[in-house]
Coordinates of C-alpha atoms and ligand atoms in Angstrom, one line a residue:
M1 CA 22.6 13.8 -1.1
H2 CA 19.6 11.9 -2.7
Q3 CA 18.6 10.6 0.8
L4 CA 17.7 14.1 2.0
T5 CA 14.2 15.1 2.8
L6 CA 12.7 18.4 1.8
A7 CA 13.2 19.7 5.3
E8 CA 16.9 18.6 5.4
I9 CA 17.5 20.1 2.0
A10 CA 16.1 23.4 3.2
R11 CA 18.5 23.3 6.1
G12 CA 21.4 22.3 3.9
L13 CA 20.8 25.1 1.5
A14 CA 20.4 27.6 4.2
D15 CA 23.6 26.5 5.9
K16 CA 25.4 26.6 2.5
K17 CA 26.4 22.9 2.7
F18 CA 25.5 22.5 -1.0
S19 CA 23.8 24.6 -3.6
S20 CA 20.6 23.9 -5.4
E21 CA 22.5 23.5 -8.6
E22 CA 24.8 20.8 -7.1
L23 CA 21.8 18.9 -5.7
T24 CA 19.9 19.2 -9.0
K25 CA 22.8 17.7 -10.9
V26 CA 23.1 14.8 -8.5
L27 CA 19.4 14.0 -8.8
L28 CA 19.3 14.4 -12.6
A29 CA 22.2 11.9 -12.8
R30 CA 20.5 9.6 -10.5
I31 CA 17.3 9.7 -12.6
A32 CA 19.3 9.0 -15.8
Q33 CA 20.9 6.0 -14.1
L34 CA 17.9 4.5 -12.2
D35 CA 14.7 5.5 -13.9
P36 CA 15.0 3.1 -16.8
Q37 CA 14.1 0.4 -14.3
L38 CA 11.0 2.2 -13.0
N39 CA 9.7 4.3 -15.9
S40 CA 8.5 7.0 -13.5
F41 CA 9.1 10.0 -15.7
I42 CA 7.4 10.9 -19.0
S43 CA 9.5 14.0 -19.6
L44 CA 12.6 15.3 -18.0
T45 CA 13.2 19.1 -17.9
E46 CA 16.9 19.3 -17.3
D47 CA 17.5 22.7 -18.8
L48 CA 14.6 24.3 -16.9
A49 CA 15.8 22.5 -13.7
L50 CA 19.3 23.9 -13.9
Q51 CA 18.0 27.4 -14.8
Q52 CA 15.6 27.3 -11.8
A53 CA 18.3 25.9 -9.5
K54 CA 20.7 28.7 -10.5
A55 CA 18.0 31.3 -10.0
A56 CA 17.2 29.8 -6.6
D57 CA 20.9 29.9 -5.5
A58 CA 21.0 33.5 -6.7
R59 CA 17.9 34.4 -4.6
R60 CA 19.5 32.7 -1.5
A61 CA 22.7 34.6 -2.1
T62 CA 20.7 37.9 -1.7
G63 CA 19.5 36.7 1.7
E64 CA 16.1 35.3 0.6
S65 CA 15.0 32.1 2.4
G66 CA 12.1 29.7 2.2
A67 CA 11.6 26.0 2.6
L68 CA 11.0 25.4 -1.1
L69 CA 13.7 27.8 -2.4
G70 CA 16.0 25.5 -4.5
A71 CA 14.1 22.3 -3.6
P72 CA 13.9 19.8 -6.4
I73 CA 10.4 18.4 -7.2
A74 CA 8.5 17.0 -10.2
H75 CA 4.9 17.4 -11.4
K76 CA 2.4 14.7 -12.2
D77 CA 2.0 15.0 -16.0
L78 CA -1.5 16.5 -15.8
F79 CA -0.4 19.8 -14.3
C80 CA 0.0 22.2 -17.3
T81 CA 3.6 23.4 -17.7
Q82 CA 4.1 26.2 -20.2
G83 CA 6.0 25.2 -23.3
I84 CA 6.5 21.6 -21.9
R85 CA 4.6 18.5 -23.0
T86 CA 1.7 17.9 -20.7
S87 CA 0.5 14.4 -21.8
C88 CA -1.9 13.2 -19.0
G89 CA -0.4 9.8 -19.8
S90 CA -2.3 9.7 -23.0
K91 CA -1.5 9.4 -26.7
M92 CA -4.3 12.0 -27.1
L93 CA -2.0 14.7 -25.6
D94 CA 1.4 13.2 -26.6
N95 CA 2.0 16.3 -28.8
F96 CA 0.4 18.8 -26.4
K97 CA 2.7 21.6 -25.0
A98 CA 0.7 23.6 -22.5
P99 CA 0.4 27.3 -23.3
Y100 CA 0.4 28.2 -19.6
D101 CA 1.3 27.0 -16.2
A102 CA -1.2 25.5 -13.8
T103 CA -1.7 27.6 -10.6
V104 CA 0.1 24.9 -8.6
V105 CA 3.0 24.9 -11.0
A106 CA 3.2 28.7 -11.0
K107 CA 3.0 28.9 -7.2
L108 CA 5.7 26.3 -6.6
A109 CA 8.0 28.0 -9.2
E110 CA 7.5 31.3 -7.4
A111 CA 8.4 29.7 -4.1
G112 CA 11.7 28.6 -5.8
A113 CA 11.0 24.9 -6.3
V114 CA 13.1 23.3 -9.1
T115 CA 11.1 21.2 -11.6
L116 CA 13.1 18.1 -12.6
G117 CA 10.4 16.7 -14.9
K118 CA 6.9 15.4 -15.4
T119 CA 5.9 12.1 -13.9
N120 CA 4.2 9.1 -15.4
M121 CA 0.5 8.4 -14.6
D122 CA -2.5 6.4 -15.5
E123 CA -4.1 7.8 -18.7
F124 CA -6.2 10.8 -17.6
A125 CA -5.7 9.7 -14.0
M126 CA -8.0 6.7 -14.5
G127 CA -6.6 3.7 -12.6
S128 CA -5.0 2.3 -9.5
A129 CA -1.9 0.6 -10.9
N130 CA -0.3 3.0 -13.3
E131 CA -0.7 0.4 -16.0
S132 CA -3.0 2.4 -18.3
S133 CA -0.3 5.0 -19.3
Y134 CA 0.4 5.4 -23.0
Y135 CA 4.1 5.6 -21.9
G136 CA 4.0 2.1 -20.3
A137 CA 3.6 0.8 -16.8
V138 CA 5.5 2.2 -13.8
K139 CA 7.3 -0.4 -11.6
N140 CA 7.3 -0.4 -7.8
P141 CA 10.8 0.2 -6.4
W142 CA 10.0 -2.2 -3.5
N143 CA 9.5 -5.0 -6.0
L144 CA 9.9 -4.4 -9.7
E145 CA 7.3 -7.1 -10.5
H146 CA 4.6 -5.2 -8.7
V147 CA 2.6 -2.1 -9.5
P148 CA 3.4 1.2 -7.7
G149 CA -0.3 2.1 -7.4
G150 CA -2.0 4.8 -9.4
S151 CA -2.9 7.0 -10.9
S152 CA 0.1 9.0 -9.5
G153 CA 2.4 6.0 -9.8
G154 CA 5.2 7.9 -11.4
S155 CA 5.4 10.5 -8.7
A156 CA 5.3 7.8 -6.0
A157 CA 7.9 5.5 -7.6
A158 CA 10.3 8.4 -8.2
V159 CA 10.0 9.7 -4.6
A160 CA 10.2 6.2 -3.1
A161 CA 13.3 5.4 -5.1
R162 CA 15.0 8.6 -3.8
L163 CA 15.2 10.1 -7.3
L164 CA 13.8 13.2 -5.7
P165 CA 12.4 14.2 -2.3
A166 CA 8.8 15.1 -3.2
A167 CA 6.4 15.5 -6.1
T168 CA 2.9 16.8 -6.8
A169 CA 0.1 14.4 -7.4
T170 CA -3.7 14.4 -7.7
D171 CA -6.4 12.3 -6.0
T172 CA -9.8 11.7 -7.5
G173 CA -10.6 8.5 -5.7
G174 CA -7.3 7.7 -3.9
S175 CA -4.5 8.5 -6.4
I176 CA -2.3 10.2 -3.9
R177 CA -3.0 8.0 -0.9
Q178 CA -3.0 4.6 -2.6
P179 CA 0.3 4.9 -4.4
A180 CA 1.7 6.4 -1.1
A181 CA 0.6 3.2 0.7
F182 CA 2.0 1.0 -2.1
T183 CA 5.5 2.6 -2.0
N184 CA 6.0 3.5 1.7
L185 CA 5.4 7.3 1.3
T186 CA 3.3 9.9 3.0
G187 CA 0.6 11.4 0.8
L188 CA -2.0 14.0 1.5
K189 CA -5.3 14.6 -0.4
P190 CA -6.4 18.1 0.8
T191 CA -10.0 19.2 1.3
Y192 CA -11.8 19.8 -2.0
G193 CA -11.2 23.4 -2.9
R194 CA -8.0 23.8 -0.8
V195 CA -5.6 23.5 -3.8
S196 CA -6.4 25.2 -7.1
R197 CA -7.5 22.9 -10.0
W198 CA -6.7 25.6 -12.6
G199 CA -4.5 24.1 -15.2
M200 CA -4.8 20.6 -13.7
I201 CA -6.3 18.5 -16.6
A202 CA -9.7 17.4 -15.3
Y203 CA -10.8 13.8 -14.8
A204 CA -13.8 14.2 -12.5
S205 CA -14.1 17.8 -11.5
S206 CA -16.1 17.5 -8.4
L207 CA -13.7 14.9 -7.0
D208 CA -10.2 15.9 -8.3
Q209 CA -7.8 17.5 -5.8
G210 CA -4.0 18.1 -6.1
G211 CA -1.7 17.4 -3.2
P212 CA 1.8 16.4 -2.0
L213 CA 3.6 13.0 -2.1
A214 CA 6.7 12.8 0.0
R215 CA 8.5 10.6 2.5
T216 CA 7.4 12.3 5.6
A217 CA 4.5 14.3 7.0
E218 CA 7.0 17.2 7.6
D219 CA 7.7 17.3 3.9
C220 CA 4.1 17.1 3.0
A221 CA 3.5 20.1 5.1
I222 CA 6.2 22.0 3.2
L223 CA 4.9 21.1 -0.2
L224 CA 1.3 21.6 0.7
Q225 CA 2.2 25.1 2.0
G226 CA 3.4 25.9 -1.5
M227 CA 0.4 24.5 -3.3
A228 CA -2.6 25.6 -1.2
G229 CA -4.5 28.8 -1.4
F230 CA -7.5 30.6 -2.9
D231 CA -7.4 31.0 -6.7
P232 CA -10.0 33.2 -8.4
K233 CA -9.4 31.3 -11.6
D234 CA -10.9 28.1 -10.1
S235 CA -14.5 28.6 -9.2
T236 CA -14.4 25.8 -6.7
S237 CA -11.4 27.1 -4.9
I238 CA -12.2 28.2 -1.4
D239 CA -11.3 31.6 0.0
E240 CA -10.0 30.4 3.4
P241 CA -6.7 31.5 4.9
V242 CA -3.9 28.9 4.6
P243 CA -2.6 28.0 8.1
D244 CA 1.1 27.4 8.7
Y245 CA 1.2 23.6 8.3
S246 CA 4.8 23.2 9.6
A247 CA 3.8 25.0 12.8
S248 CA 1.0 22.5 13.4
L249 CA 3.3 19.4 13.4
N250 CA 4.2 19.4 17.0
G251 CA 0.9 19.6 18.8
S252 CA 0.4 17.0 21.5
L253 CA -1.9 14.0 20.8
Q254 CA -3.1 13.9 24.4
G255 CA -6.8 13.3 24.3
L256 CA -7.1 13.1 20.5
R257 CA -10.2 11.1 19.7
I258 CA -9.6 8.5 17.0
G259 CA -12.5 6.8 15.4
V260 CA -12.0 3.3 13.9
P261 CA -15.0 2.3 11.7
K262 CA -16.1 -1.2 12.2
E263 CA -17.0 -1.6 8.5
Y264 CA -13.3 -1.3 7.6
F265 CA -12.5 -4.7 9.1
S266 CA -15.1 -6.7 7.2
A267 CA -14.3 -9.3 4.5
G268 CA -11.8 -8.2 1.9
L269 CA -9.2 -6.8 4.2
D270 CA -5.9 -8.7 4.3
P271 CA -5.7 -9.9 7.9
R272 CA -2.0 -9.0 8.0
I273 CA -2.9 -5.4 7.1
A274 CA -5.6 -5.4 9.8
E275 CA -2.9 -6.3 12.3
L276 CA -0.6 -3.5 11.2
I277 CA -3.5 -1.1 11.5
H278 CA -4.2 -2.2 15.0
N279 CA -0.5 -1.8 15.8
S280 CA -0.6 1.8 14.5
V281 CA -3.6 2.5 16.7
K282 CA -1.7 1.2 19.7
E283 CA 1.2 3.4 18.9
L284 CA -1.1 6.5 18.8
E285 CA -2.7 5.4 22.1
K286 CA 0.8 5.4 23.6
L287 CA 1.0 9.1 22.5
G288 CA -2.2 9.9 24.4
A289 CA -4.9 9.3 21.8
V290 CA -8.2 7.6 22.8
V291 CA -9.8 5.2 20.5
K292 CA -13.4 4.5 19.8
E293 CA -15.3 2.2 17.4
I294 CA -17.5 4.1 15.0
S295 CA -19.7 3.2 12.1
L296 CA -19.9 4.5 8.5
P297 CA -23.0 2.5 7.5
N298 CA -23.2 3.7 3.9
M299 CA -19.6 2.8 3.0
Q300 CA -20.7 -0.3 1.1
H301 CA -22.5 1.9 -1.5
A302 CA -19.5 4.2 -2.2
I303 CA -17.8 2.2 -4.9
P304 CA -20.8 1.9 -7.2
A305 CA -21.7 5.5 -6.6
Y306 CA -18.1 6.7 -7.4
Y307 CA -17.9 4.5 -10.5
V308 CA -21.0 6.3 -11.8
I309 CA -20.1 9.8 -10.9
A310 CA -16.5 9.8 -11.9
P311 CA -17.1 8.3 -15.4
A312 CA -20.1 10.7 -15.9
E313 CA -17.9 13.7 -15.2
A314 CA -15.1 12.2 -17.2
S315 CA -17.3 11.7 -20.3
S316 CA -18.2 15.4 -20.1
N317 CA -14.7 16.6 -19.4
L318 CA -13.1 14.5 -22.1
S319 CA -15.5 15.6 -24.8
R320 CA -13.1 18.5 -25.6
F321 CA -10.6 16.1 -27.0
D322 CA -12.1 15.8 -30.5
G323 CA -9.2 16.1 -32.8
V324 CA -10.1 19.6 -33.8
R325 CA -8.4 22.2 -31.5
F326 CA -5.5 20.4 -29.9
G327 CA -4.2 16.9 -29.2
Y328 CA -4.1 13.9 -31.4
R329 CA -5.8 14.0 -34.9
C330 CA -6.2 10.9 -37.0
E331 CA -4.7 10.7 -40.5
D332 CA -6.8 11.6 -43.6
P333 CA -10.3 11.9 -42.1
K334 CA -13.1 11.2 -44.6
D335 CA -15.4 13.8 -43.0
L336 CA -16.1 15.4 -39.7
T337 CA -17.7 12.4 -38.1
D338 CA -14.8 10.2 -39.2
L339 CA -12.4 12.8 -37.7
Y340 CA -14.1 12.7 -34.3
K341 CA -14.5 9.0 -34.2
R342 CA -11.1 8.0 -35.3
S343 CA -9.2 10.7 -33.4
R344 CA -10.9 9.6 -30.2
G345 CA -10.8 5.9 -31.0
E346 CA -7.1 6.1 -31.7
G347 CA -6.1 8.7 -29.2
F348 CA -7.7 7.2 -26.1
G349 CA -6.7 3.9 -24.5
P350 CA -9.2 1.1 -23.5
E351 CA -9.7 2.2 -19.9
V352 CA -10.5 5.8 -20.9
Q353 CA -12.9 4.6 -23.6
R354 CA -14.6 2.3 -21.2
R355 CA -15.2 5.1 -18.7
I356 CA -16.4 7.5 -21.4
M357 CA -19.0 4.9 -22.4
V358 CA -20.1 4.2 -18.9
G359 CA -20.4 7.9 -18.1
A360 CA -22.3 8.8 -21.3
Y361 CA -24.7 6.0 -20.6
A362 CA -25.3 7.1 -17.0
L363 CA -26.0 10.6 -18.1
S364 CA -28.2 9.7 -21.0
A365 CA -31.9 10.8 -20.9
G366 CA -33.3 7.4 -20.1
Y367 CA -30.9 6.5 -17.3
Y368 CA -29.9 9.8 -15.6
D369 CA -32.4 9.3 -12.7
A370 CA -31.6 5.6 -12.3
Y371 CA -27.8 6.0 -12.2
Y372 CA -26.4 9.5 -11.9
L373 CA -29.1 11.0 -9.6
K374 CA -29.1 7.9 -7.5
A375 CA -25.3 8.0 -7.2
Q376 CA -25.5 11.7 -6.1
K377 CA -28.0 10.7 -3.3
I378 CA -25.6 8.0 -2.1
R379 CA -22.8 10.6 -2.1
R380 CA -24.9 12.7 0.3
L381 CA -25.4 9.7 2.6
V382 CA -21.7 9.0 2.6
K383 CA -21.0 12.6 3.6
N384 CA -23.7 12.5 6.3
D385 CA -22.0 9.4 7.8
F386 CA -18.8 11.4 8.1
M387 CA -20.5 14.4 9.6
A388 CA -22.1 12.2 12.2
A389 CA -18.8 10.5 13.0
F390 CA -16.9 13.8 13.3
N391 CA -19.3 14.8 16.0
E392 CA -17.8 12.1 18.1
V393 CA -14.1 11.9 17.0
D394 CA -11.3 14.1 15.8
I395 CA -9.9 11.8 13.1
I396 CA -10.9 8.5 11.5
L397 CA -8.2 5.8 11.1
G398 CA -8.1 2.7 9.0
P399 CA -6.2 0.9 6.2
T400 CA -5.5 2.9 3.0
T401 CA -5.9 -0.3 0.9
P402 CA -7.4 -3.7 1.5
N403 CA -4.3 -5.4 0.0
P404 CA -0.6 -4.6 -0.7
A405 CA 0.5 -3.7 -4.3
W406 CA -0.4 -6.5 -6.7
K407 CA 1.7 -8.0 -9.5
L408 CA 1.9 -6.1 -12.8
G409 CA -0.8 -7.3 -15.1
A410 CA -2.7 -9.2 -12.3
K411 CA -5.9 -7.2 -12.7
N412 CA -5.7 -6.2 -16.3
S413 CA -8.4 -8.5 -17.5
D414 CA -10.8 -7.6 -14.7
P415 CA -11.3 -3.8 -14.3
V416 CA -13.9 -4.3 -11.5
A417 CA -11.4 -6.1 -9.4
A418 CA -9.2 -3.0 -9.5
Y419 CA -12.1 -0.7 -8.8
L420 CA -12.9 -2.7 -5.6
E421 CA -9.4 -1.9 -4.2
D422 CA -10.5 1.7 -3.9
V423 CA -12.9 0.9 -1.1
Y424 CA -11.2 2.9 1.7
T425 CA -10.1 6.0 -0.3
I426 CA -13.0 7.0 -2.5
T427 CA -15.3 8.0 0.3
A428 CA -13.1 11.0 1.2
N429 CA -13.4 12.3 -2.4
L430 CA -17.2 11.8 -2.4
A431 CA -17.4 13.8 0.8
G432 CA -14.6 16.3 -0.2
L433 CA -12.7 15.6 3.1
P434 CA -8.9 15.6 3.6
G435 CA -7.1 12.3 3.9
L436 CA -3.6 11.2 4.5
S437 CA -1.8 7.9 4.0
M438 CA 1.4 7.1 6.0
P439 CA 3.7 4.1 6.2
A440 CA 2.6 1.5 8.8
G441 CA 4.6 -1.7 8.1
F442 CA 5.2 -4.4 5.5
V443 CA 3.6 -7.5 4.2
D444 CA 5.7 -9.9 2.1
G445 CA 8.3 -7.1 1.7
L446 CA 5.6 -4.7 0.3
P447 CA 4.6 -1.5 2.1
V448 CA 1.3 -1.0 3.9
G449 CA -0.4 2.4 4.5
V450 CA -2.6 3.6 7.3
Q451 CA -5.2 6.2 6.3
L452 CA -6.2 9.2 8.5
L453 CA -9.3 11.3 7.6
A454 CA -10.2 14.6 9.2
P455 CA -13.0 17.2 9.0
Y456 CA -12.9 19.9 6.3
F457 CA -9.7 22.0 6.3
Q458 CA -8.1 20.0 9.1
E459 CA -5.0 19.2 7.0
G460 CA -2.9 20.5 9.9
R461 CA -4.4 17.9 12.2
L462 CA -3.6 15.1 9.8
L463 CA -0.1 16.3 9.4
N464 CA 0.3 16.7 13.2
V465 CA -0.9 13.1 13.9
A466 CA 1.3 11.7 11.1
H467 CA 4.4 13.6 12.2
Q468 CA 4.0 12.5 15.9
Y469 CA 3.6 8.9 14.7
Q470 CA 6.7 9.3 12.5
L471 CA 8.7 10.6 15.4
N472 CA 8.0 7.4 17.2
T473 CA 8.1 4.8 14.4
D474 CA 10.6 4.2 11.6
W475 CA 8.6 2.6 8.8
H476 CA 8.8 5.8 6.7
T477 CA 12.6 5.7 6.9
R478 CA 12.9 2.3 5.2
T479 CA 14.5 2.4 1.8
P480 CA 13.8 -0.1 -1.1
T481 CA 16.8 -2.3 -1.9
G482 CA 18.7 -1.2 -4.9
F483 CA 17.7 2.5 -4.5
Ligands
LIG1 N1 -8.7 4.4 -8.9 C1 -9.6 5.5 -9.0 C2 -10.1 5.6 -10.4 O1 -9.6 4.9 -11.2 C3 -9.0 6.8 -8.5 C4 -8.1 7.4 -9.5 C5 -7.7 8.8 -9.1 O2 -7.7 9.1 -7.9 N2 -7.2 9.6 -10.0 O3 -10.9 6.3 -10.8

């Protein structure tokens, strides 16, 4: 039963082949048995899950239907869940039980989804390897000596290992797409403003966006449908109707114009990944797409700009964790300054402290123009590159990451080396565009992802292309040995 996708689960439940309660019990047992190898969960919510599963079965018994009614999922541990620890992967929030549900959590619960638990993540979503979590590193089910990617590494490892069919995640600079690529999943970062950020603990507010991680594009469509929509509680949420994503999956790709940026294939890209990307292009050509070389000339400036803007926003967002109102408080503070300093010094890990320092520096009076303002100008140039490209093509295709998942610990002593791995994903966040990563093959037994980017609000187009690709390839069906 653990092999079923969300779409298959919905059919099985509708046909009364099994109940949500039965399925939930199978998956909870599987998590108990296998997760010790992976460390993909921070908290399990067995009681809530069984209660939600029974309620979903009861709703189905009255004739109600819905793709998510009774479907087991998990939430990245930065979505607030009422009465349940919401740690953000940090010692700072180890004792924090959210007093309310995030909009995403509430919407999915209303649709009947069953929450199995809260997944591990890089501390405050800062990272690309899921090694900065206070709760320990997550392992990649494809090779337990390798990282699963980050910051949504727990959601990715759990779904890849078939502990559950899908999970929520967030993407500030690639944290849905990169772990999807590293674990052979399909992950979608929606357009900025498509999914509510209310109750999603902020890292960099102008870049953060929640989205689905699943095995197939079809399942991403189902989960996104439950997450997306206008939310008056989030001032950056956009009041645009949500299309029927599942209905868009079957469009023909005849005449689809795919742009492949020449900058993507410069030094730094593993040639074996380049070859798999070219193969995926050929596959889409067979389906009727036409391919064109394009240029994104400002791409080279994106990493430095992102690593100014994201820490700057983080330094502001994380100032609320001061040991006073909630979260970690140091023992026996001497005075108020000591309370602030030690609560933050002891509550935040080294990567978070590094980013707060970089961000506070970039925002300081003497350096604001030189760093923050300059980075914002680059951000505009990156966006303009995309706008020009989308005048000529319908989607942009390239690798999700320059290399496959690295070994645990390999980049611990060199944070900049890890930052450079974000080269293909962060531009979509700087521009606010939707992006999807889907399985495209393997290198040394480790999965490789191909990334698709589309104009604003064209999530349906991304899902359509990915679904058609998945109907004609079988990379996404491969299962890691032992799971
Ligand atoms: N790796 C990037 C960072 O560390 C992106 C993380 C994310 O998307 N949350 O900032």
